[in-house]
Every structure is written in C-alpha cells, then in structure tokens.
mmCIF file of C-alpha atoms in Angstrom:
data_model
loop_
_atom_site.group_PDB
_atom_site.id
_atom_site.type_symbol
_atom_site.label_atom_id
_atom_site.label_comp_id
_atom_site.label_asym_id
_atom_site.label_seq_id
_atom_site.Cartn_x
_atom_site.Cartn_y
_atom_site.Cartn_z
ATOM 1 C CA UNK A 1 -6.971 -22.997 -17.253
ATOM 2 C CA UNK A 2 -8.164 -26.697 -17.866
ATOM 3 C CA UNK A 3 -7.018 -28.615 -20.568
ATOM 4 C CA UNK A 4 -6.882 -32.409 -20.437
ATOM 5 C CA UNK A 5 -4.553 -35.280 -21.424
ATOM 6 C CA UNK A 6 -2.210 -32.897 -21.914
ATOM 7 C CA UNK A 7 -2.971 -31.086 -24.582
ATOM 8 C CA UNK A 8 -1.415 -26.954 -23.278
ATOM 9 C CA UNK A 9 1.437 -29.240 -24.068
ATOM 10 C CA UNK A 10 1.602 -31.094 -27.596
ATOM 11 C CA UNK A 11 -0.416 -28.100 -28.946
ATOM 12 C CA UNK A 12 -2.919 -29.334 -32.288
ATOM 13 C CA UNK A 13 -2.586 -30.414 -35.478
ATOM 14 C CA UNK A 14 -4.401 -29.498 -38.335
ATOM 15 C CA UNK A 15 -5.328 -32.231 -40.359
ATOM 16 C CA UNK A 16 -5.800 -29.087 -43.710
ATOM 17 C CA UNK A 17 -7.031 -30.862 -46.865
ATOM 18 C CA UNK A 18 -5.764 -34.254 -45.834
ATOM 19 C CA UNK A 19 -9.114 -35.388 -47.573
ATOM 20 C CA UNK A 20 -8.246 -34.036 -50.714
ATOM 21 C CA UNK A 21 -5.879 -36.609 -51.121
ATOM 22 C CA UNK A 22 -3.225 -36.833 -53.935
ATOM 23 C CA UNK A 23 -5.218 -33.326 -55.501
ATOM 24 C CA UNK A 24 -2.708 -31.429 -52.393
ATOM 25 C CA UNK A 25 0.154 -31.208 -55.040
ATOM 26 C CA UNK A 26 -1.991 -29.339 -57.441
ATOM 27 C CA UNK A 27 -3.925 -27.152 -54.587
ATOM 28 C CA UNK A 28 -0.425 -26.040 -53.078
ATOM 29 C CA UNK A 29 0.114 -24.850 -56.855
ATOM 30 C CA UNK A 30 -3.188 -23.230 -56.969
ATOM 31 C CA UNK A 31 -2.624 -21.605 -53.321
ATOM 32 C CA UNK A 32 0.735 -21.531 -54.287
ATOM 33 C CA UNK A 33 0.300 -18.573 -57.259
ATOM 34 C CA UNK A 34 -2.664 -16.682 -56.190
ATOM 35 C CA UNK A 35 -0.786 -16.203 -52.990
ATOM 36 C CA UNK A 36 2.423 -14.793 -55.385
ATOM 37 C CA UNK A 37 0.493 -12.240 -57.277
ATOM 38 C CA UNK A 38 -1.810 -11.212 -53.834
ATOM 39 C CA UNK A 39 1.336 -10.838 -52.435
ATOM 40 C CA UNK A 40 2.907 -8.880 -54.968
ATOM 41 C CA UNK A 41 -0.197 -6.665 -55.863
ATOM 42 C CA UNK A 42 -0.819 -5.628 -51.658
ATOM 43 C CA UNK A 43 2.610 -4.525 -52.124
ATOM 44 C CA UNK A 44 2.786 -2.755 -54.967
ATOM 45 C CA UNK A 45 0.058 -1.361 -54.223
ATOM 46 C CA UNK A 46 0.882 0.252 -51.079
ATOM 47 C CA UNK A 47 4.845 1.268 -52.851
ATOM 48 C CA UNK A 48 3.300 2.627 -55.362
ATOM 49 C CA UNK A 49 0.257 4.450 -53.483
ATOM 50 C CA UNK A 50 3.761 6.105 -51.494
ATOM 51 C CA UNK A 51 5.805 7.032 -54.102
ATOM 52 C CA UNK A 52 2.957 8.837 -56.515
ATOM 53 C CA UNK A 53 2.218 12.441 -55.220
ATOM 54 C CA UNK A 54 -1.386 11.640 -57.306
ATOM 55 C CA UNK A 55 -2.446 9.245 -55.071
ATOM 56 C CA UNK A 56 -1.752 11.260 -51.835
ATOM 57 C CA UNK A 57 -4.881 11.498 -50.445
ATOM 58 C CA UNK A 58 -7.615 10.015 -48.316
ATOM 59 C CA UNK A 59 -9.429 7.751 -50.666
ATOM 60 C CA UNK A 60 -5.363 6.005 -51.759
ATOM 61 C CA UNK A 61 -4.272 6.493 -47.791
ATOM 62 C CA UNK A 62 -6.905 3.575 -46.676
ATOM 63 C CA UNK A 63 -6.296 1.990 -49.466
ATOM 64 C CA UNK A 64 -3.266 1.027 -48.991
ATOM 65 C CA UNK A 65 -3.794 0.649 -45.478
ATOM 66 C CA UNK A 66 -5.931 -1.880 -46.126
ATOM 67 C CA UNK A 67 -3.656 -3.846 -48.778
ATOM 68 C CA UNK A 68 -1.407 -4.005 -45.658
ATOM 69 C CA UNK A 69 -4.100 -4.990 -43.478
ATOM 70 C CA UNK A 70 -4.459 -8.201 -46.192
ATOM 71 C CA UNK A 71 -1.137 -8.628 -46.589
ATOM 72 C CA UNK A 72 -0.274 -9.501 -42.976
ATOM 73 C CA UNK A 73 -3.769 -10.975 -42.170
ATOM 74 C CA UNK A 74 -2.068 -13.758 -45.391
ATOM 75 C CA UNK A 75 1.472 -13.558 -44.266
ATOM 76 C CA UNK A 76 -0.125 -15.121 -41.102
ATOM 77 C CA UNK A 77 -1.955 -18.472 -42.465
ATOM 78 C CA UNK A 78 -1.366 -19.307 -45.973
ATOM 79 C CA UNK A 79 2.413 -19.648 -45.818
ATOM 80 C CA UNK A 80 1.940 -22.584 -42.978
ATOM 81 C CA UNK A 81 -1.380 -24.079 -44.800
ATOM 82 C CA UNK A 82 0.683 -24.163 -47.778
ATOM 83 C CA UNK A 83 3.575 -26.432 -46.392
ATOM 84 C CA UNK A 84 1.257 -28.914 -44.951
ATOM 85 C CA UNK A 85 0.135 -29.192 -47.828
ATOM 86 C CA UNK A 86 3.479 -30.153 -49.283
ATOM 87 C CA UNK A 87 4.345 -32.422 -45.987
ATOM 88 C CA UNK A 88 1.075 -33.096 -44.128
ATOM 89 C CA UNK A 89 -0.357 -32.561 -40.836
ATOM 90 C CA UNK A 90 1.324 -29.892 -39.389
ATOM 91 C CA UNK A 91 1.921 -29.269 -35.243
ATOM 92 C CA UNK A 92 0.707 -25.824 -33.446
ATOM 93 C CA UNK A 93 1.320 -25.074 -30.023
ATOM 94 C CA UNK A 94 -1.335 -23.663 -27.829
ATOM 95 C CA UNK A 95 0.200 -20.025 -27.186
ATOM 96 C CA UNK A 96 0.330 -20.600 -30.959
ATOM 97 C CA UNK A 97 -2.701 -21.469 -32.112
ATOM 98 C CA UNK A 98 -4.338 -18.747 -29.754
ATOM 99 C CA UNK A 99 -1.294 -16.358 -31.438
ATOM 100 C CA UNK A 100 -2.461 -17.169 -34.897
ATOM 101 C CA UNK A 101 -6.152 -16.567 -33.654
ATOM 102 C CA UNK A 102 -5.650 -13.663 -31.857
ATOM 103 C CA UNK A 103 -3.580 -11.650 -35.421
ATOM 104 C CA UNK A 104 -6.139 -13.231 -38.118
ATOM 105 C CA UNK A 105 -9.040 -12.169 -36.444
ATOM 106 C CA UNK A 106 -7.126 -8.788 -35.368
ATOM 107 C CA UNK A 107 -6.628 -8.009 -39.344
ATOM 108 C CA UNK A 108 -10.197 -9.516 -40.058
ATOM 109 C CA UNK A 109 -11.629 -7.322 -37.597
ATOM 110 C CA UNK A 110 -9.662 -4.124 -38.894
ATOM 111 C CA UNK A 111 -10.811 -4.736 -43.072
ATOM 112 C CA UNK A 112 -14.410 -4.438 -41.570
ATOM 113 C CA UNK A 113 -14.010 -0.939 -40.172
ATOM 114 C CA UNK A 114 -11.124 -0.029 -42.523
ATOM 115 C CA UNK A 115 -13.956 -0.542 -45.593
ATOM 116 C CA UNK A 116 -16.522 1.173 -43.300
ATOM 117 C CA UNK A 117 -14.637 4.177 -43.238
ATOM 118 C CA UNK A 118 -13.808 4.145 -47.632
ATOM 119 C CA UNK A 119 -17.387 4.117 -47.664
ATOM 120 C CA UNK A 120 -17.022 6.992 -45.346
ATOM 121 C CA UNK A 121 -14.783 8.820 -47.626
ATOM 122 C CA UNK A 122 -16.866 8.143 -50.271
ATOM 123 C CA UNK A 123 -20.130 9.195 -48.993
ATOM 124 C CA UNK A 124 -18.268 12.502 -48.448
ATOM 125 C CA UNK A 125 -16.279 12.675 -52.205
ATOM 126 C CA UNK A 126 -20.068 12.093 -53.810
ATOM 127 C CA UNK A 127 -22.420 13.726 -51.270
ATOM 128 C CA UNK A 128 -20.533 17.079 -49.899
ATOM 129 C CA UNK A 129 -17.565 17.033 -52.700
ATOM 130 C CA UNK A 130 -16.416 20.529 -52.434
ATOM 131 C CA UNK A 131 -16.234 20.567 -48.850
ATOM 132 C CA UNK A 132 -14.095 16.704 -49.471
ATOM 133 C CA UNK A 133 -10.321 18.505 -48.538
ATOM 134 C CA UNK A 134 -10.942 20.749 -45.346
ATOM 135 C CA UNK A 135 -13.642 17.494 -44.017
ATOM 136 C CA UNK A 136 -11.331 14.690 -44.673
ATOM 137 C CA UNK A 137 -7.665 16.192 -43.024
ATOM 138 C CA UNK A 138 -4.523 14.648 -42.408
ATOM 139 C CA UNK A 139 -5.479 14.134 -38.349
ATOM 140 C CA UNK A 140 -9.084 12.835 -39.639
ATOM 141 C CA UNK A 141 -8.118 10.596 -41.865
ATOM 142 C CA UNK A 142 -5.316 9.235 -38.642
ATOM 143 C CA UNK A 143 -7.793 8.709 -36.431
ATOM 144 C CA UNK A 144 -9.924 6.356 -38.216
ATOM 145 C CA UNK A 145 -7.281 4.713 -39.414
ATOM 146 C CA UNK A 146 -6.177 4.251 -35.920
ATOM 147 C CA UNK A 147 -9.561 3.713 -34.767
ATOM 148 C CA UNK A 148 -10.135 0.962 -37.302
ATOM 149 C CA UNK A 149 -7.246 -1.268 -36.337
ATOM 150 C CA UNK A 150 -7.190 -0.471 -32.272
ATOM 151 C CA UNK A 151 -11.115 -2.226 -32.610
ATOM 152 C CA UNK A 152 -10.276 -5.448 -34.511
ATOM 153 C CA UNK A 153 -6.900 -5.708 -32.351
ATOM 154 C CA UNK A 154 -9.479 -5.230 -29.162
ATOM 155 C CA UNK A 155 -12.243 -7.367 -31.291
ATOM 156 C CA UNK A 156 -9.609 -9.796 -31.750
ATOM 157 C CA UNK A 157 -8.432 -10.546 -28.268
ATOM 158 C CA UNK A 158 -12.663 -10.369 -27.247
ATOM 159 C CA UNK A 159 -12.546 -13.362 -29.834
ATOM 160 C CA UNK A 160 -9.439 -15.633 -28.661
ATOM 161 C CA UNK A 161 -10.193 -15.061 -24.850
ATOM 162 C CA UNK A 162 -13.550 -16.172 -25.299
ATOM 163 C CA UNK A 163 -12.148 -19.784 -26.848
ATOM 164 C CA UNK A 164 -9.073 -19.905 -25.121
ATOM 165 C CA UNK A 165 -10.584 -20.068 -21.876
ATOM 166 C CA UNK A 166 -11.982 -23.752 -22.231
ATOM 167 C CA UNK A 167 -11.351 -26.784 -21.487
ATOM 168 C CA UNK A 168 -10.317 -28.968 -24.455
ATOM 169 C CA UNK A 169 -10.803 -32.980 -25.118
ATOM 170 C CA UNK A 170 -8.565 -34.979 -25.590
ATOM 171 C CA UNK A 171 -8.918 -34.621 -29.486
ATOM 172 C CA UNK A 172 -6.405 -31.941 -30.675
ATOM 173 C CA UNK A 173 -7.145 -32.152 -34.405
ATOM 174 C CA UNK A 174 -8.355 -28.791 -35.903
ATOM 175 C CA UNK A 175 -10.591 -29.611 -39.061
ATOM 176 C CA UNK A 176 -8.648 -26.804 -40.709
ATOM 177 C CA UNK A 177 -5.686 -25.226 -42.063
ATOM 178 C CA UNK A 178 -5.776 -22.580 -39.454
ATOM 179 C CA UNK A 179 -6.780 -21.656 -35.799
ATOM 180 C CA UNK A 180 -10.049 -20.274 -37.030
ATOM 181 C CA UNK A 181 -13.301 -19.870 -34.386
ATOM 182 C CA UNK A 182 -15.352 -22.168 -35.486
ATOM 183 C CA UNK A 183 -12.978 -25.400 -35.630
ATOM 184 C CA UNK A 184 -10.912 -24.550 -32.352
ATOM 185 C CA UNK A 185 -14.363 -24.419 -31.078
ATOM 186 C CA UNK A 186 -15.307 -27.590 -32.060
ATOM 187 C CA UNK A 187 -12.592 -29.026 -29.383
ATOM 188 C CA UNK A 188 -13.305 -27.865 -26.627
ATOM 189 C CA UNK A 189 -14.923 -30.260 -24.036
ATOM 190 C CA UNK A 190 -18.450 -29.756 -21.674
ATOM 191 C CA UNK A 191 -20.588 -27.271 -22.729
ATOM 192 C CA UNK A 192 -19.831 -24.548 -25.153
ATOM 193 C CA UNK A 193 -22.798 -22.245 -25.625
ATOM 194 C CA UNK A 194 -21.660 -19.258 -23.358
ATOM 195 C CA UNK A 195 -19.290 -19.301 -25.560
ATOM 196 C CA UNK A 196 -21.103 -19.595 -28.781
ATOM 197 C CA UNK A 197 -23.271 -16.342 -27.764
ATOM 198 C CA UNK A 198 -20.261 -14.429 -27.365
ATOM 199 C CA UNK A 199 -18.531 -15.370 -30.480
ATOM 200 C CA UNK A 200 -21.568 -14.604 -32.063
ATOM 201 C CA UNK A 201 -22.257 -11.650 -30.402
ATOM 202 C CA UNK A 202 -18.981 -10.109 -30.873
ATOM 203 C CA UNK A 203 -19.612 -10.896 -34.615
ATOM 204 C CA UNK A 204 -22.806 -9.331 -34.979
ATOM 205 C CA UNK A 205 -20.966 -6.447 -33.566
ATOM 206 C CA UNK A 206 -18.301 -6.280 -35.478
ATOM 207 C CA UNK A 207 -19.592 -6.939 -38.814
ATOM 208 C CA UNK A 208 -23.260 -5.341 -38.042
ATOM 209 C CA UNK A 209 -21.265 -2.452 -36.629
ATOM 210 C CA UNK A 210 -19.448 -1.336 -39.332
ATOM 211 C CA UNK A 211 -22.017 -2.265 -42.208
ATOM 212 C CA UNK A 212 -24.527 -0.044 -40.512
ATOM 213 C CA UNK A 213 -21.805 2.523 -41.171
ATOM 214 C CA UNK A 214 -21.668 1.461 -44.404
ATOM 215 C CA UNK A 215 -25.335 0.729 -45.174
ATOM 216 C CA UNK A 216 -25.701 5.100 -43.671
ATOM 217 C CA UNK A 217 -23.448 6.136 -46.227
ATOM 218 C CA UNK A 218 -24.430 4.125 -49.181
ATOM 219 C CA UNK A 219 -28.368 5.541 -48.695
ATOM 220 C CA UNK A 220 -26.132 9.241 -48.693
ATOM 221 C CA UNK A 221 -24.777 8.663 -51.819
ATOM 222 C CA UNK A 222 -27.895 7.226 -53.754
ATOM 223 C CA UNK A 223 -29.418 9.461 -52.982
ATOM 224 C CA UNK A 224 -27.408 12.063 -53.984
ATOM 225 C CA UNK A 225 -26.667 9.888 -57.310
ATOM 226 C CA UNK A 226 -30.261 9.864 -58.298
ATOM 227 C CA UNK A 227 -30.518 13.711 -58.028
ATOM 228 C CA UNK A 228 -27.272 14.506 -60.739
ATOM 229 C CA UNK A 229 -29.540 15.264 -64.330
ATOM 230 C CA UNK A 230 -27.296 12.958 -66.948
ATOM 231 C CA UNK A 231 -27.345 9.245 -66.724
ATOM 232 C CA UNK A 232 -23.568 9.998 -67.358
ATOM 233 C CA UNK A 233 -22.545 11.487 -64.648
ATOM 234 C CA UNK A 234 -24.737 9.400 -62.666
ATOM 235 C CA UNK A 235 -22.690 6.809 -64.266
ATOM 236 C CA UNK A 236 -19.167 8.087 -63.615
ATOM 237 C CA UNK A 237 -20.086 8.651 -59.574
ATOM 238 C CA UNK A 238 -21.383 4.874 -59.222
ATOM 239 C CA UNK A 239 -18.358 4.009 -61.228
ATOM 240 C CA UNK A 240 -16.009 5.178 -58.405
ATOM 241 C CA UNK A 241 -18.243 3.180 -55.648
ATOM 242 C CA UNK A 242 -18.715 0.101 -57.699
ATOM 243 C CA UNK A 243 -15.722 -2.016 -57.072
ATOM 244 C CA UNK A 244 -15.625 -0.831 -52.932
ATOM 245 C CA UNK A 245 -18.751 -2.272 -53.163
ATOM 246 C CA UNK A 246 -17.980 -4.901 -55.034
ATOM 247 C CA UNK A 247 -15.100 -6.590 -52.057
ATOM 248 C CA UNK A 248 -17.490 -5.388 -49.631
ATOM 249 C CA UNK A 249 -20.392 -8.043 -50.473
ATOM 250 C CA UNK A 250 -17.892 -10.681 -50.725
ATOM 251 C CA UNK A 251 -16.300 -9.836 -47.690
ATOM 252 C CA UNK A 252 -19.316 -9.335 -45.701
ATOM 253 C CA UNK A 253 -20.612 -12.209 -46.953
ATOM 254 C CA UNK A 254 -17.958 -14.641 -46.402
ATOM 255 C CA UNK A 255 -17.796 -13.782 -43.070
ATOM 256 C CA UNK A 256 -21.397 -13.529 -41.669
ATOM 257 C CA UNK A 257 -21.874 -17.304 -43.025
ATOM 258 C CA UNK A 258 -18.847 -18.317 -41.229
ATOM 259 C CA UNK A 259 -19.654 -16.365 -37.737
ATOM 260 C CA UNK A 260 -23.141 -15.812 -36.944
ATOM 261 C CA UNK A 261 -24.683 -19.314 -37.190
ATOM 262 C CA UNK A 262 -24.083 -22.057 -34.567
ATOM 263 C CA UNK A 263 -22.336 -24.911 -33.928
ATOM 264 C CA UNK A 264 -24.013 -27.545 -34.747
ATOM 265 C CA UNK A 265 -24.198 -26.351 -38.700
ATOM 266 C CA UNK A 266 -20.637 -26.116 -39.155
ATOM 267 C CA UNK A 267 -18.867 -28.390 -42.138
ATOM 268 C CA UNK A 268 -15.483 -29.645 -43.127
ATOM 269 C CA UNK A 269 -15.975 -29.184 -46.611
ATOM 270 C CA UNK A 270 -18.190 -25.879 -46.674
ATOM 271 C CA UNK A 271 -16.583 -24.481 -44.265
ATOM 272 C CA UNK A 272 -12.944 -25.285 -45.263
ATOM 273 C CA UNK A 273 -14.679 -23.916 -49.209
ATOM 274 C CA UNK A 274 -15.177 -20.250 -47.381
ATOM 275 C CA UNK A 275 -12.026 -20.349 -45.485
ATOM 276 C CA UNK A 276 -10.205 -20.424 -48.688
ATOM 277 C CA UNK A 277 -12.442 -18.073 -50.284
ATOM 278 C CA UNK A 278 -11.640 -15.239 -47.415
ATOM 279 C CA UNK A 279 -8.210 -15.541 -47.070
ATOM 280 C CA UNK A 280 -6.765 -16.838 -50.822
ATOM 281 C CA UNK A 281 -9.410 -14.593 -52.476
ATOM 282 C CA UNK A 282 -10.529 -11.702 -51.198
ATOM 283 C CA UNK A 283 -7.001 -10.595 -50.322
ATOM 284 C CA UNK A 284 -6.819 -10.858 -53.946
ATOM 285 C CA UNK A 285 -9.760 -8.398 -55.216
ATOM 286 C CA UNK A 286 -8.898 -5.627 -53.523
ATOM 287 C CA UNK A 287 -6.019 -4.703 -55.907
ATOM 288 C CA UNK A 288 -7.089 -5.946 -58.922
ATOM 289 C CA UNK A 289 -10.991 -5.778 -58.194
ATOM 290 C CA UNK A 290 -10.452 -2.102 -56.409
ATOM 291 C CA UNK A 291 -7.529 -0.812 -57.342
ATOM 292 C CA UNK A 292 -6.154 -1.829 -60.466
ATOM 293 C CA UNK A 293 -9.533 -1.146 -62.522
ATOM 294 C CA UNK A 294 -8.635 2.789 -60.845
ATOM 295 C CA UNK A 295 -8.102 5.815 -63.674
ATOM 296 C CA UNK A 296 -5.966 7.326 -61.331
ATOM 297 C CA UNK A 297 -4.213 4.091 -60.031
ATOM 298 C CA UNK A 298 -3.389 2.416 -63.911
ATOM 299 C CA UNK A 299 -1.917 6.220 -64.567
ATOM 300 C CA UNK A 300 0.663 5.966 -61.771
ATOM 301 C CA UNK A 301 1.389 2.064 -63.080
ATOM 302 C CA UNK A 302 2.021 3.085 -66.481
ATOM 303 C CA UNK A 303 3.763 6.358 -65.072
ATOM 304 C CA UNK A 304 6.012 4.266 -62.743
ATOM 305 C CA UNK A 305 7.347 1.426 -65.494
ATOM 306 C CA UNK A 306 7.815 3.982 -67.700
ATOM 307 C CA UNK A 307 10.124 5.981 -65.088
ATOM 308 C CA UNK A 308 11.506 2.463 -64.761
ATOM 309 C CA UNK A 309 12.597 2.005 -67.881
ATOM 310 C CA UNK A 310 13.977 5.948 -68.706
ATOM 311 C CA UNK A 311 16.013 4.444 -65.786
ATOM 312 C CA UNK A 312 17.326 1.442 -67.219
ATOM 313 C CA UNK A 313 17.384 3.351 -70.955
#
C-alpha cells in the first residue's frame, strides 16, 4: 500500500464546518442538544424494552437492536464532530480513519438490514396474525438480528478495503466531519474508477437487497390491508406501519443520495447537509417517530414513571 508524502504517518485532517465561520458555536449548541436527546432517547428505549415484560415481543426486540445500532453509529461520529466545532480542524490517524469508516459503514448497513427485518415482522403480523407467535419464534428472531449485524460488518469491511487500498495524494484534508467514503475517495490519486464502481456495487447490493425485501413485505401488507372490510380496520392496520415507513423513506433516501452517484457530483456543502441528516436527525427519529408514537411504548413509559414516583414516595 503506497501512500505519498507520508500520509500514513500524519493521517488526515477534518475541515468539518470551518467554512461556516462564526456559526460554528451555534451549530455546536444545536448538534449537542440534538445528540443528547438522541442518545438519551435511544438508551431509554433499550432499557424500557428490556425491563417491561409487555414489550418482550419480536417487534420491540428488533426496535431495541435498531436503537442500539443507531447509538453505536452516532458514538463513533458525533463526539468528534462536536469537538471539531469547538477546537477547529481535527486530525485523525490513517488507521483511525479506516476504523471510523469501517464501523460507521457497518452500523449504517446493519440499520438497512434491520429495517428490512422489521418490515418482514410487520408482514407476518398483518398477513398471518394467527401464526405470528409460532413463526416469529425467539430462535428466528435471534438469527435475523445476527444476520443483519454480520452482513453489515462484511459490507463495512468491503467498503473500507475498497477505499484504503488506494494511494493518497499530498492533500490530506478531508472536506467533511468524519471519514465517510465519498470525501476520502476524493483524496485518492490516479484513476479511481474501479474503486468508485466497487463502492457503487456494494452500496447497490446493500440498499437494493434490503429495499427489495421491504418492497415485497409491504406489497403483501398493502394487499392484506385493502382486503379489510372496514375503514377503521384498514386505518388501524396501516398505523402499525406508518412510523416504520417514515424512518425507511428518510434512511434510504439519504443513503441513496450519498452513495449511488458518481464522484464528479460530490459537493461539500450539500453532502455535509445530507450527512448531518443521517448522522444526527435520522437516529433521533427512531425513538421519537417510531417508538414514542406507539401506544404500547407510551403505556410502558407511563408505567415506568409511575413506578419511579411510587418508589420515591
């Protein structure tokens, strides 16, 4: 692996939001508040599902692991981003950059597969409700979760190897706030066409494979909902999927825009805005949009608070 001008030793420097000037302090305050809410909400959801026996079902098991995945994803990116907003350009070693890319890509891919698994869970619940308990048994749930994370790690490793087998030029300034594949790829020397193709194919495989399963699941769900005779019954059935669909649309929309396009179309300001959406905003939607609008979760939250107040009394 050849790295020009000692890039291996000095690593890279994040430029982050340096172009925003005096707005960086405002951005730091905003992102810090959002991150604290995101972290607290996701951890709270994990603990709540763990402690409340009424939530020990496949749906909430998958939801807790999605919250866990989102928490790990943000932990690897946002604290360093916040630090960069305070102290300015931050350096990261070559190995550290590769590690950050591997873990962020792995968790992001795992999220895609977990969302597909959650779509399959909704399909079984709505299309075959009488067989839900027997089909979504604990062994299958564990296998689906394990396969989601294992697949995410494998794709994350593949994306990292595609990028870090390249030679890098004298410039070591990353026009971004973390080691994402597009900005790091833009620093590579020579012809990067094969690497771009590799990233595109891996991204397509992750997004299209998971999106295919989601599409098939929701096609059957839609057909089942349309067969429900009453409007109230159709509304109730669809409401169990609405929050999941909202998160899916935002997650896949941002990921597709970032990774399913050629290197020539990269834009610093636009890409950072999209990156902020899926690193800061999307993880916040998981507990708020998907969980806290759910009646069972709301009931569990009220029960937990009432139990806490009684314990203090």
